[in-house]
């Protein structure tokens, strides 16, 4: 991920708060890439693990620009009920204006 923050992107702390609020919204629209679905299956994780990470995790790095203007990719990391005491990471592109987010990939943090 990029190391310099951009004036249109959220700081890691603000992104953490906003992603958590989005993940807790009952009316949010969730899009999952095929890549995300494949990695979820490969790691024997459940979608509930991803949801848990989004609701409880932390964004630690500055975001990277998405291919769509004014949207940013964030990495959020957390331990989950089924991750065997390991942290998972999720790359997410939130669209706060449309009350939606796209899950790009899921990975083990210790296997970067």
mmCIF file of C-alpha atoms in Angstrom:
data_model
loop_
_atom_site.group_PDB
_atom_site.id
_atom_site.type_symbol
_atom_site.label_atom_id
_atom_site.label_comp_id
_atom_site.label_asym_id
_atom_site.label_seq_id
_atom_site.Cartn_x
_atom_site.Cartn_y
_atom_site.Cartn_z
ATOM 1 C CA UNK A 1 0.000 0.000 0.000
ATOM 2 C CA UNK A 2 1.043 3.583 -0.522
ATOM 3 C CA UNK A 3 3.041 5.268 2.199
ATOM 4 C CA UNK A 4 1.900 8.862 1.582
ATOM 5 C CA UNK A 5 -1.633 9.859 2.548
ATOM 6 C CA UNK A 6 -3.766 11.672 -0.020
ATOM 7 C CA UNK A 7 -6.034 14.560 0.871
ATOM 8 C CA UNK A 8 -9.082 12.639 -0.469
ATOM 9 C CA UNK A 9 -8.272 9.430 1.382
ATOM 10 C CA UNK A 10 -9.026 8.679 5.022
ATOM 11 C CA UNK A 11 -6.312 8.317 7.628
ATOM 12 C CA UNK A 12 -5.899 4.782 9.013
ATOM 13 C CA UNK A 13 -7.782 5.734 12.203
ATOM 14 C CA UNK A 14 -10.679 7.354 10.357
ATOM 15 C CA UNK A 15 -10.783 4.481 7.846
ATOM 16 C CA UNK A 16 -10.980 1.990 10.719
ATOM 17 C CA UNK A 17 -13.963 3.823 12.207
ATOM 18 C CA UNK A 18 -15.753 4.303 8.886
ATOM 19 C CA UNK A 19 -15.238 0.708 7.687
ATOM 20 C CA UNK A 20 -16.500 -0.615 11.010
ATOM 21 C CA UNK A 21 -19.635 1.553 10.726
ATOM 22 C CA UNK A 22 -20.182 0.404 7.149
ATOM 23 C CA UNK A 23 -19.750 -3.274 8.095
ATOM 24 C CA UNK A 24 -22.292 -2.894 10.914
ATOM 25 C CA UNK A 25 -24.942 -1.325 8.657
ATOM 26 C CA UNK A 26 -27.791 -3.724 7.869
ATOM 27 C CA UNK A 27 -28.408 -2.066 4.500
ATOM 28 C CA UNK A 28 -24.868 -2.115 3.129
ATOM 29 C CA UNK A 29 -24.290 -3.654 -0.305
ATOM 30 C CA UNK A 30 -21.389 -6.103 -0.387
ATOM 31 C CA UNK A 31 -19.552 -7.090 -3.565
ATOM 32 C CA UNK A 32 -17.075 -9.986 -3.520
ATOM 33 C CA UNK A 33 -14.514 -10.561 -6.252
ATOM 34 C CA UNK A 34 -13.910 -14.089 -7.494
ATOM 35 C CA UNK A 35 -10.367 -13.722 -6.174
ATOM 36 C CA UNK A 36 -11.727 -12.994 -2.688
ATOM 37 C CA UNK A 37 -14.047 -16.030 -2.824
ATOM 38 C CA UNK A 38 -11.205 -18.300 -3.946
ATOM 39 C CA UNK A 39 -8.839 -17.082 -1.197
ATOM 40 C CA UNK A 40 -11.569 -17.427 1.439
ATOM 41 C CA UNK A 41 -12.048 -21.065 0.432
ATOM 42 C CA UNK A 42 -8.284 -21.772 0.204
ATOM 43 C CA UNK A 43 -7.814 -20.574 3.779
ATOM 44 C CA UNK A 44 -10.821 -22.488 5.146
ATOM 45 C CA UNK A 45 -12.343 -19.241 6.373
ATOM 46 C CA UNK A 46 -16.007 -18.260 6.417
ATOM 47 C CA UNK A 47 -17.612 -15.057 5.241
ATOM 48 C CA UNK A 48 -18.451 -14.489 8.918
ATOM 49 C CA UNK A 49 -14.685 -14.293 9.578
ATOM 50 C CA UNK A 50 -14.366 -11.538 6.992
ATOM 51 C CA UNK A 51 -17.348 -9.726 8.487
ATOM 52 C CA UNK A 52 -15.852 -10.081 11.973
ATOM 53 C CA UNK A 53 -12.565 -8.589 10.735
ATOM 54 C CA UNK A 54 -14.366 -5.651 9.116
ATOM 55 C CA UNK A 55 -16.352 -4.970 12.289
ATOM 56 C CA UNK A 56 -13.431 -5.349 14.709
ATOM 57 C CA UNK A 57 -10.195 -4.929 12.775
ATOM 58 C CA UNK A 58 -7.759 -2.084 12.327
ATOM 59 C CA UNK A 59 -6.478 -0.231 9.282
ATOM 60 C CA UNK A 60 -2.776 0.319 9.951
ATOM 61 C CA UNK A 61 -1.504 1.647 6.627
ATOM 62 C CA UNK A 62 -2.355 4.522 4.333
ATOM 63 C CA UNK A 63 -4.586 3.544 1.412
ATOM 64 C CA UNK A 64 -3.804 2.963 -2.220
ATOM 65 C CA UNK A 65 -5.772 4.659 -5.015
ATOM 66 C CA UNK A 66 -8.379 2.403 -6.599
ATOM 67 C CA UNK A 67 -8.836 2.254 -10.355
ATOM 68 C CA UNK A 68 -12.119 4.135 -9.870
ATOM 69 C CA UNK A 69 -11.747 7.859 -9.165
ATOM 70 C CA UNK A 70 -12.269 8.955 -5.557
ATOM 71 C CA UNK A 71 -12.232 5.379 -4.212
ATOM 72 C CA UNK A 72 -9.407 3.925 -2.133
ATOM 73 C CA UNK A 73 -8.157 0.452 -1.209
ATOM 74 C CA UNK A 74 -7.644 -0.147 2.497
ATOM 75 C CA UNK A 75 -6.123 -3.132 4.312
ATOM 76 C CA UNK A 76 -7.901 -4.059 7.537
ATOM 77 C CA UNK A 77 -6.485 -6.714 9.850
ATOM 78 C CA UNK A 78 -7.917 -8.748 12.728
ATOM 79 C CA UNK A 79 -7.984 -12.131 14.421
ATOM 80 C CA UNK A 80 -11.269 -13.960 13.879
ATOM 81 C CA UNK A 81 -13.136 -16.852 15.526
ATOM 82 C CA UNK A 82 -12.016 -19.370 12.875
ATOM 83 C CA UNK A 83 -8.519 -18.083 12.120
ATOM 84 C CA UNK A 84 -6.746 -20.216 14.733
ATOM 85 C CA UNK A 85 -5.293 -17.244 16.624
ATOM 86 C CA UNK A 86 -3.820 -15.876 13.373
ATOM 87 C CA UNK A 87 -4.555 -12.455 11.944
ATOM 88 C CA UNK A 88 -6.261 -12.165 8.605
ATOM 89 C CA UNK A 89 -6.027 -9.180 6.316
ATOM 90 C CA UNK A 90 -8.675 -7.972 3.909
ATOM 91 C CA UNK A 91 -8.280 -5.530 1.067
ATOM 92 C CA UNK A 92 -11.518 -3.561 0.832
ATOM 93 C CA UNK A 93 -12.719 -0.709 -1.351
ATOM 94 C CA UNK A 94 -15.433 1.111 0.581
ATOM 95 C CA UNK A 95 -17.875 3.467 -1.116
ATOM 96 C CA UNK A 96 -19.304 5.402 1.797
ATOM 97 C CA UNK A 97 -21.527 7.532 -0.436
ATOM 98 C CA UNK A 98 -23.270 4.488 -1.920
ATOM 99 C CA UNK A 99 -23.296 2.499 1.349
ATOM 100 C CA UNK A 100 -21.339 -0.320 -0.294
ATOM 101 C CA UNK A 101 -17.986 -2.027 -0.281
ATOM 102 C CA UNK A 102 -16.031 -4.446 -2.432
ATOM 103 C CA UNK A 103 -13.925 -7.245 -0.947
ATOM 104 C CA UNK A 104 -10.816 -7.677 -3.099
ATOM 105 C CA UNK A 105 -8.799 -10.339 -1.287
ATOM 106 C CA UNK A 106 -8.274 -12.018 2.086
ATOM 107 C CA UNK A 107 -4.906 -13.259 3.318
ATOM 108 C CA UNK A 108 -2.924 -14.395 6.349
ATOM 109 C CA UNK A 109 -1.047 -11.401 7.741
ATOM 110 C CA UNK A 110 1.913 -13.554 8.788
ATOM 111 C CA UNK A 111 2.377 -14.799 5.185
ATOM 112 C CA UNK A 112 3.001 -11.435 3.511
#
